[in-house]
Short mmCIF file of C-alpha atoms and ligand atoms in Angstrom, two decimals:
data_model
loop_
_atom_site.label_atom_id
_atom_site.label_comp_id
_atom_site.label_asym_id
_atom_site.label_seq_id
_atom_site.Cartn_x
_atom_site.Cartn_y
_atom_site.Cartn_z
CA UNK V 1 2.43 -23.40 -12.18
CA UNK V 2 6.03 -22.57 -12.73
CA UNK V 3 7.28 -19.33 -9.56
CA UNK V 4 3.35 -20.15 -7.74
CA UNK V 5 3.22 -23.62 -7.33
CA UNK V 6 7.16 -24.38 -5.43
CA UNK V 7 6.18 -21.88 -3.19
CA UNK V 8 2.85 -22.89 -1.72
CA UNK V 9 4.62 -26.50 -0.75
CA UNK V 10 3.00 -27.12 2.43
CA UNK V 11 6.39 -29.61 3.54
CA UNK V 12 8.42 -26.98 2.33
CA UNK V 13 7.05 -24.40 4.53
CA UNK V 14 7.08 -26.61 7.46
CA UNK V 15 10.85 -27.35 7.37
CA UNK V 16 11.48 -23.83 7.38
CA UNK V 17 9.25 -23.43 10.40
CA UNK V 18 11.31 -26.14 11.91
CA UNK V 19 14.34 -24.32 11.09
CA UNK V 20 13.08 -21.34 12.80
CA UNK V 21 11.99 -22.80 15.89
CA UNK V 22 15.55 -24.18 16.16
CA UNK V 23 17.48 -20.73 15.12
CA UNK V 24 15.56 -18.42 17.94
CA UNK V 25 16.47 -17.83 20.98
CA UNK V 26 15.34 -14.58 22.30
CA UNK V 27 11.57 -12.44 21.50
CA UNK V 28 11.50 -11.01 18.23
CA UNK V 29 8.55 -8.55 16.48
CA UNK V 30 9.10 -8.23 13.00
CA UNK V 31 6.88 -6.12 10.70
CA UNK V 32 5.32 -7.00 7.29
CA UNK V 33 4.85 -3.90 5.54
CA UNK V 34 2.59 -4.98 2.54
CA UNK V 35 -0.71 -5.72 3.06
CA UNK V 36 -0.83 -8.42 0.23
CA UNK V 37 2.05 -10.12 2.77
CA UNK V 38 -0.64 -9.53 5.75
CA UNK V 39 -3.31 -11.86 3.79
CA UNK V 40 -0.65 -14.64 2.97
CA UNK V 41 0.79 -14.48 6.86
CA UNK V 42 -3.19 -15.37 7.77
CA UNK V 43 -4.55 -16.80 5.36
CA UNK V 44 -1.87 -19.43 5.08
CA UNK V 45 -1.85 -19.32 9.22
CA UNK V 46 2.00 -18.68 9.02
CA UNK V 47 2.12 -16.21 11.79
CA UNK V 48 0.65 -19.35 13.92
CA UNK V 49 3.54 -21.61 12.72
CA UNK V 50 6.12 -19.48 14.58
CA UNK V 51 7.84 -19.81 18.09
CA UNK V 52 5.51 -17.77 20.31
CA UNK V 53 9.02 -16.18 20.68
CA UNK V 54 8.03 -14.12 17.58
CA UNK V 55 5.23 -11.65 17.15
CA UNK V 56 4.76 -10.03 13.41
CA UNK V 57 3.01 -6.84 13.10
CA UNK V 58 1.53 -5.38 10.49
CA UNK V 59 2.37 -2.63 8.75
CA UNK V 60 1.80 0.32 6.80
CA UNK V 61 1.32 -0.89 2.95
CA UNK V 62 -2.29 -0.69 1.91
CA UNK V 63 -2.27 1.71 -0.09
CA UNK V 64 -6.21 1.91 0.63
CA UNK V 65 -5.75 2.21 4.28
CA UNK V 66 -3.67 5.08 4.09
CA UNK V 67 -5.21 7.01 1.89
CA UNK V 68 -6.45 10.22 4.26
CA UNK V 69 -10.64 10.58 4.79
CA UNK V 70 -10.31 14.06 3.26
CA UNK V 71 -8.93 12.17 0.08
CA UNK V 72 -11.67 10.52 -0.45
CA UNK V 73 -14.29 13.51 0.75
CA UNK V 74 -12.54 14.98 -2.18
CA UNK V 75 -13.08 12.58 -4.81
CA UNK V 76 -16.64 12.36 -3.53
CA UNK V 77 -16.91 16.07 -4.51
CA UNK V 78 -15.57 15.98 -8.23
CA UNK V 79 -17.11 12.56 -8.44
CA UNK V 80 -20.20 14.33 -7.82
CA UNK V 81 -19.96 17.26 -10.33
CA UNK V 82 -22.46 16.18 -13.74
CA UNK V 83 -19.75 17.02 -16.18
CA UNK V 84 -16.98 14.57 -14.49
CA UNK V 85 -16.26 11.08 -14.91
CA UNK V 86 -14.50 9.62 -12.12
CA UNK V 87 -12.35 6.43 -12.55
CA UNK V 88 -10.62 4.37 -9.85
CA UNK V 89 -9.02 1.21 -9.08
CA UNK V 90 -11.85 -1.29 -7.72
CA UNK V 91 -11.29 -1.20 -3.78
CA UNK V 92 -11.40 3.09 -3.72
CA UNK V 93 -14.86 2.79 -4.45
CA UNK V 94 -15.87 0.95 -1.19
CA UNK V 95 -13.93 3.43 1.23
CA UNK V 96 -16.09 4.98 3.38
CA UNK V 97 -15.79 9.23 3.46
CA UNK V 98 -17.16 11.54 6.00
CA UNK V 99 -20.89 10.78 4.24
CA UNK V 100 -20.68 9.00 1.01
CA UNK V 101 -18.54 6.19 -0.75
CA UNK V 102 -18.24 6.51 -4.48
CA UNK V 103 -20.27 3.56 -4.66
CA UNK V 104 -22.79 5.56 -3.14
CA UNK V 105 -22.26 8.63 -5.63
CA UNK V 106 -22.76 6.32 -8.69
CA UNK V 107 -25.74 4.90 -7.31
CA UNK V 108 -27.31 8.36 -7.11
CA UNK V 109 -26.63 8.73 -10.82
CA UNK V 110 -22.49 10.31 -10.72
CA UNK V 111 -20.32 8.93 -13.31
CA UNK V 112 -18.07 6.70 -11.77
CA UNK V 113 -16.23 4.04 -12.96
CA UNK V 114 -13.48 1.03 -11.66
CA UNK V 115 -10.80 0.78 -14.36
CA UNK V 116 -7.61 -1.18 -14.05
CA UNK V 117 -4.95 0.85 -15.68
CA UNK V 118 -4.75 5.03 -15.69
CA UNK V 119 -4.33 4.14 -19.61
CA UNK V 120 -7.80 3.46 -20.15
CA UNK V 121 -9.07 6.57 -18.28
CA UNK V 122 -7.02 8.46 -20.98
CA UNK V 123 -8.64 6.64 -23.15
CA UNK V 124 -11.96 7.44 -21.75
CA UNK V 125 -11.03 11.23 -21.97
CA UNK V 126 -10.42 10.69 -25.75
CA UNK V 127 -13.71 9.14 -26.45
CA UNK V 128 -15.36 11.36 -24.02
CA UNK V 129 -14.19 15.08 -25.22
CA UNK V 130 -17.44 16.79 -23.63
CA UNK V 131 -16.30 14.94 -20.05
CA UNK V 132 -13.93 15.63 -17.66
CA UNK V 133 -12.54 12.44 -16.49
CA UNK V 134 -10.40 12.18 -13.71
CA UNK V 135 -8.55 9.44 -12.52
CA UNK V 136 -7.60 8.63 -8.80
CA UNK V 137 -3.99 8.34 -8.35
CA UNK V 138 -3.00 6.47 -5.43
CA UNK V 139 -0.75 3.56 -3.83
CA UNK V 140 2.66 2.71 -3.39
CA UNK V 141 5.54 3.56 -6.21
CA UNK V 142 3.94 0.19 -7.69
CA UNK V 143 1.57 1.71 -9.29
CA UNK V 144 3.05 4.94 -9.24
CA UNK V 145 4.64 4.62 -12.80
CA UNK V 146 1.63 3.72 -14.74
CA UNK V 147 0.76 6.90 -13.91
CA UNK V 148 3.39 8.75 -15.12
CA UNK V 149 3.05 6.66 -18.40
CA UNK V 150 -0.73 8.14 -18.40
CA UNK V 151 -0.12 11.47 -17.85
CA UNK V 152 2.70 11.22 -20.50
CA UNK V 153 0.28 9.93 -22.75
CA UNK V 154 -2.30 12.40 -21.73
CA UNK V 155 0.70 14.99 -22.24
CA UNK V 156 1.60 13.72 -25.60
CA UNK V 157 -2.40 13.74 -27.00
CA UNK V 158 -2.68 17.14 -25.14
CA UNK V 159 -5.89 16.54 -23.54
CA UNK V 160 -7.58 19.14 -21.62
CA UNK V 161 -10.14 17.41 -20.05
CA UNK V 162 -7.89 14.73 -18.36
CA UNK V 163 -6.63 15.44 -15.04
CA UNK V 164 -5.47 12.65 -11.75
CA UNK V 165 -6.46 13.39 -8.13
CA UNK V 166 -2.78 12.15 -6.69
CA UNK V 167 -2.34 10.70 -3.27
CA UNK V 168 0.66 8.61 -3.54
CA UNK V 169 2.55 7.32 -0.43
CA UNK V 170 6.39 6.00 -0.39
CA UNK V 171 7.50 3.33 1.58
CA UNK V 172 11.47 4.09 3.14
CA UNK V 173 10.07 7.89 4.68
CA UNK V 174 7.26 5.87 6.25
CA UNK V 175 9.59 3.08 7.82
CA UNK V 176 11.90 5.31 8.83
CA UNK V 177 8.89 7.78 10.42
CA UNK V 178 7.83 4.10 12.40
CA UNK V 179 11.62 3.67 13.48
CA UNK V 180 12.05 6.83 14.63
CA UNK V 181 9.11 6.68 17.21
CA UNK V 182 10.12 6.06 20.69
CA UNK V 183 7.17 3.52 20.86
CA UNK V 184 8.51 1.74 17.79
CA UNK V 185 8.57 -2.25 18.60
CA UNK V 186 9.50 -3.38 15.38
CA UNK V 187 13.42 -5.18 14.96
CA UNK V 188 13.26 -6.14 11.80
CA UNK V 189 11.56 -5.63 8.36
CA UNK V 190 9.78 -7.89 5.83
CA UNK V 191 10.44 -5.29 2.96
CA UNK V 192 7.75 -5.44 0.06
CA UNK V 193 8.98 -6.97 -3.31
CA UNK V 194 6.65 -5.45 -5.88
CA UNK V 195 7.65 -1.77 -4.14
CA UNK V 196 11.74 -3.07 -4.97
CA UNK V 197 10.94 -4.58 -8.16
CA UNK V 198 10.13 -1.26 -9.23
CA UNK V 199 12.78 0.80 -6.59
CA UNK V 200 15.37 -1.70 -5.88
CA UNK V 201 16.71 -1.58 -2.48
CA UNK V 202 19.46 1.21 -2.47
CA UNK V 203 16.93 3.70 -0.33
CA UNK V 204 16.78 0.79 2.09
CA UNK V 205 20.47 1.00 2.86
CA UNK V 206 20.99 4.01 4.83
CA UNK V 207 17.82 3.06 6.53
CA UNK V 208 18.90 -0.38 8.06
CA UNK V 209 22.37 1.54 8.66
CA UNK V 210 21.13 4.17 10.43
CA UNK V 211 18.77 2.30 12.65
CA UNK V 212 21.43 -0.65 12.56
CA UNK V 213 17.89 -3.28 11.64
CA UNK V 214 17.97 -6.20 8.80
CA UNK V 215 15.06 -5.61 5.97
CA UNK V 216 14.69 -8.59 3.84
CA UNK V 217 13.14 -7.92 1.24
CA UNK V 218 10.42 -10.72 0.56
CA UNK V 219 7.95 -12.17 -2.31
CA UNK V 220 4.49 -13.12 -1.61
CA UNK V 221 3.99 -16.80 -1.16
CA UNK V 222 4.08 -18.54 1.93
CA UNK V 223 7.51 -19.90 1.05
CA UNK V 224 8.92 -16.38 0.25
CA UNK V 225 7.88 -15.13 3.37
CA UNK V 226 8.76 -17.98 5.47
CA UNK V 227 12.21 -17.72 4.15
CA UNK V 228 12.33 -13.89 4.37
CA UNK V 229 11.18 -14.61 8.17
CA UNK V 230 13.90 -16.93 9.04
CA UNK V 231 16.56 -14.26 6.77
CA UNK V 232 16.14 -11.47 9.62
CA UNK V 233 15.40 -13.29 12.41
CA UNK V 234 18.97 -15.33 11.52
CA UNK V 235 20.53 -11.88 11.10
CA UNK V 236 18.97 -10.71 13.90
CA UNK V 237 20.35 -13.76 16.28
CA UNK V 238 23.67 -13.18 15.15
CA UNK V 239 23.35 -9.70 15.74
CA UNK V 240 23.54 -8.58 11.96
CA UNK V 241 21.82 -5.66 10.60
CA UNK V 242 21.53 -4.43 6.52
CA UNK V 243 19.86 -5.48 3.37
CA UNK V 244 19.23 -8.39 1.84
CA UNK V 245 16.69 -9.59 -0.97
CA UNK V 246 14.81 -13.03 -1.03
CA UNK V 247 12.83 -11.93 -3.71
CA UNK V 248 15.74 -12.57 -6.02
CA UNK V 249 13.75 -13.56 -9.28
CA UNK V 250 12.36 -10.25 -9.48
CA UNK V 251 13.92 -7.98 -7.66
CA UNK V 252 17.57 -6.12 -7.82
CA UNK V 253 19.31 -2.96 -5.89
CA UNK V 254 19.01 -0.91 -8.90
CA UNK V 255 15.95 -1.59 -9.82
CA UNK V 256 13.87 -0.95 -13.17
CA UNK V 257 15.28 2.28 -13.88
CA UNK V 258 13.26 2.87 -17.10
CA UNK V 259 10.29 3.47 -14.47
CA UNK V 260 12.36 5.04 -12.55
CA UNK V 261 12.63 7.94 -14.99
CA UNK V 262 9.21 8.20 -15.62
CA UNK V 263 8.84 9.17 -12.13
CA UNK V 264 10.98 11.45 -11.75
CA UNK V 265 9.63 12.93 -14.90
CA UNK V 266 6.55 12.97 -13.01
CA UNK V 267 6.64 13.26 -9.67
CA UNK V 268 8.34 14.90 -7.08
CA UNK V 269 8.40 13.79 -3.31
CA UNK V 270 6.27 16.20 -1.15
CA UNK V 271 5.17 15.99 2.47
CA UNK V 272 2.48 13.83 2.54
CA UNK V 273 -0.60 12.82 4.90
CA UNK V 274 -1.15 9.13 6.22
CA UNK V 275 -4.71 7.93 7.50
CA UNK V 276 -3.80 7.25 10.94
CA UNK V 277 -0.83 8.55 11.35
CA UNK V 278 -0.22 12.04 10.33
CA UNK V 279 1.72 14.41 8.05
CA UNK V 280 5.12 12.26 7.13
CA UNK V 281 7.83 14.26 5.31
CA UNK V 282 8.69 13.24 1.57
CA UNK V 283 6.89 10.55 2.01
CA UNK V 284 4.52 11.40 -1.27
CA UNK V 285 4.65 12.27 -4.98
CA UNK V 286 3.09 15.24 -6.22
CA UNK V 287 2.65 16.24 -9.56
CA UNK V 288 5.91 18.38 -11.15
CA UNK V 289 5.53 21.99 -12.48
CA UNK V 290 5.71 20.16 -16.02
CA UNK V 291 2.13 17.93 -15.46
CA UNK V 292 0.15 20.44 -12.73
CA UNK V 293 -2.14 21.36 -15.47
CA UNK V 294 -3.28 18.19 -15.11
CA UNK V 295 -4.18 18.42 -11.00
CA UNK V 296 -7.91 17.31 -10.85
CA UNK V 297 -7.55 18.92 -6.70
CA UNK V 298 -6.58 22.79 -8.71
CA UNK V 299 -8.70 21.77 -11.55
CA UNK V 300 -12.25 21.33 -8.97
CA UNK V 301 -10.50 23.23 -6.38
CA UNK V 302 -11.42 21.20 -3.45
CA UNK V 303 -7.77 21.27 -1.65
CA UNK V 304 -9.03 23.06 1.11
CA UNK V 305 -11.94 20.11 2.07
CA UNK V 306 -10.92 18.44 5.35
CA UNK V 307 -12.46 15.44 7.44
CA UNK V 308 -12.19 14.40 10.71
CA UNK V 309 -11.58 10.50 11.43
CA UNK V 310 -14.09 8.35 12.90
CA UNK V 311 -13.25 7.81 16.71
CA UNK V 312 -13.62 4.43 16.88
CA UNK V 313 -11.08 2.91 14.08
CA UNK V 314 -7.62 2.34 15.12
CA UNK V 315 -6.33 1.90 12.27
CA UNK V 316 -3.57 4.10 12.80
CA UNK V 317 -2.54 2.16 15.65
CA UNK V 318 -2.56 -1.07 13.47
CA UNK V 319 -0.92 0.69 10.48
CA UNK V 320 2.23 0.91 13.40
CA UNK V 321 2.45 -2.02 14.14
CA UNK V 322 1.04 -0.45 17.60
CA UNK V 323 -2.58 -2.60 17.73
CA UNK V 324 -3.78 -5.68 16.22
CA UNK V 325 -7.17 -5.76 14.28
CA UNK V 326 -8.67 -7.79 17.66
CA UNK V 327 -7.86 -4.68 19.89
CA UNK V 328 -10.57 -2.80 17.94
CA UNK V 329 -13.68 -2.55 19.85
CA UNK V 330 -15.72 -2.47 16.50
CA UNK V 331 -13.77 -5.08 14.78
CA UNK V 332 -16.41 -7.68 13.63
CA UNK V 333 -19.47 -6.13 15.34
CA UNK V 334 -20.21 -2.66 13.83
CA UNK V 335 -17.23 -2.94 11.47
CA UNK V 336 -17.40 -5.84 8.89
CA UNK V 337 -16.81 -6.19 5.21
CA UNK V 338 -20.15 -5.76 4.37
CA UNK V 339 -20.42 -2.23 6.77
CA UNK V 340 -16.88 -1.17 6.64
CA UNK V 341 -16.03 1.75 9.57
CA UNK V 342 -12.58 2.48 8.05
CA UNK V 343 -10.26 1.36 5.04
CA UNK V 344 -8.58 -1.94 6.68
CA UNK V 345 -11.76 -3.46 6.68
CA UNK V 346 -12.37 -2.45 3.11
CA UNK V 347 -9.32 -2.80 1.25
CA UNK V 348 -8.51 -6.72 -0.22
CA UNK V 349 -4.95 -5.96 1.26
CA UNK V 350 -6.18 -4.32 5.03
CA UNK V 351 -5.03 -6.00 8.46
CA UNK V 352 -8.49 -5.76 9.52
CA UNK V 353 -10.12 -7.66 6.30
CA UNK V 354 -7.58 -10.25 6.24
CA UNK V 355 -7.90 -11.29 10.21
CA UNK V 356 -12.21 -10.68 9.48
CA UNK V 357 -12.01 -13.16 6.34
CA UNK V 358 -9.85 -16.27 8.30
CA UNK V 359 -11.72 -15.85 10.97
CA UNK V 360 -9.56 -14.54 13.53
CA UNK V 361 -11.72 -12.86 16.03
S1 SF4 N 401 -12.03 -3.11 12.70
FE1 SF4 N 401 -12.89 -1.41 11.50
S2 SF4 N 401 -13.07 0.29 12.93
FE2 SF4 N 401 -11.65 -1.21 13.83
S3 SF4 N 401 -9.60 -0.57 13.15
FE3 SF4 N 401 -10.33 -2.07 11.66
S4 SF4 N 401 -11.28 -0.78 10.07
FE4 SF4 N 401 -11.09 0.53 11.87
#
């Protein structure tokens, strides 16, 4: 298959770890922010193709992981209202709340739904009028501007019982929060290339200048990430730092600036929370003055339901690049797919599911 098949070339991947081992020279940790890279690094076993020379850490970019508890304690409260119809993508349904999943909530009769596009939840609120459906708006700015296309839509139609519960998280504040901690380890950055296909790379700029770090920005095969690998650690050996994109057949610095507008049509940045980690400024979108009628947290007024975090999960500690998955004391015994304790076990893109499914206990 033409841009799959060239990249999963087992001989290719191996020169390049050849080339690698040759081009290091000193200890290097590196960061993956996108969970979808996580599962390729393991699955694949790349991570164990490297010089032991260089550690990669996982970071920040499941967009399930870092969705706060309270988030989801407060979808579990309008999912559970009889006139609403809740609709999420698949993997928000698993996440355990303080007491219930919305899993759990739809077996006990709620309304709830996994759709795959905000689009068909306006839909739904078309062919529904007696409902209130409500959609759950989260990840990265990937999916960030199908939302704004709903909510235009839902704008356009003038639908009153539409409305999105938003928690959407932005990469550059959250790399630059990491960088900025005194206990940061990370030297270099596998940037993620669906987040730039949409972005491009211009926010990444004064971020690699600043904190004087290369951020390649890398695809999703082993073969992308191998070469994004050797790309900073080759910058980093000759003492380089900036931007630079290996995901060149989809991604540019400017970007895909039609979305772009959307969003800022939209959305504008806010201070937002991160399961884990904590409050990070402008690191989220909220809804502008133009689409707040359409804010399912005012419209069922459960902003002010909080939720503490389980004690055990350290997922904030893995979500820095701080911990591995192994370092949890749960991870694999009361914490498993099947009886998730936090969101990196649950999510198809968490650190914790990924090192669970290829067995690395
Ligand atoms: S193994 Fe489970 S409890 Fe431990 S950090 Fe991962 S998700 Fe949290």
């Amino acid at each position: 298959m033409k841009f799959v098949d060239e990249y999963r070339s087992e001989a290719d991947v191996r020169k390049v770890a050849d080339s690698i081992r040759a081009l290091v020279t000193r200890p290097w940790t590196l960061m993956e922010i996108c969970g979808g890279q996580t599962h390729t690094l393991i699955k694949y076993g790349l991570d164990r193709m490297l010089p032991d020379l260089v550690t990669l850490v996982h970071g920040p970019g499941c967009p399930v992981c870092v969705t706060p508890l309270e988030l989801i304690d407060r979808a579990v409260a309008i999912a559970r209202r009889p006139e609403v119809t809740f609709a999420s993508f698949g993997d928000m349904l698993r996440v355990p709340g303080s007491e219930l999943d919305l899993l759990s909530v739809k077996a006990r009769g709620g309304d709830v739904r996994m759709l795959y596009s905000p689009l068909d939840a306006v839909r739904l609120a078309q062919k529904l009028p007696e409902r209130q459906v409500v959609f759950f708006a989260v990840g990265f700015e990937t999916t960030a501007p199908a939302i704004a296309g709903a909510l235009l839509e839902a704008e356009r139609l003038d639908l009153p019982n539409f409305s999105v519960l938003v928690s959407h998280v932005l990469v550059p504040p959250a790399m630059e929060a990491l960088l900025s901690s005194p206990a940061c380890l990370v030297k270099g950055f596998l940037a993620a290339g669906h987040v730039c296909t949409v972005m491009g790379t211009h926010e990444y700029d004064p971020i690699a200048e600043r904190y004087r770090i290369p951020i390649v920005v890398t695809g999703f095969e082993p073969l992308d990430l191998m070469v994004g690998i050797r790309m900073t650690l080759a910058a980093l050996e000759e003492g380089r730092h900036g931007v630079e994109i290996q995901y060149s057949r989809c991604v540019t610095p400017g970007g895909n600036l039609p979305a772009q507008k959307l969003l800022s049509e939209v959305f504008e940045t806010c201070d937002r929370p991160w399961r884990g980690i904590g409050v990070i400024p402008k690191s989220g979108y909220a809804l502008t003055p133009r689409f707040l009628r359409f804010d399912a947290a005012k419209r069922f007024d459960v902003e002010t339901v909080t939720a503490e975090e389980p004690a055990v999960c350290i997922a904030g500690s893995i979500l820095q690049g701080l911990a591995k998955p192994r370092d949890c004391a749960a991870f694999g015994r009361e914490c498993r797919p099947e009886k998730p304790l936090g969101a990196p076990m649950v999510s198809s893109e968490g650190a914790c599911a990924a090192y669970y499914s290829y067995g690395r206990e």
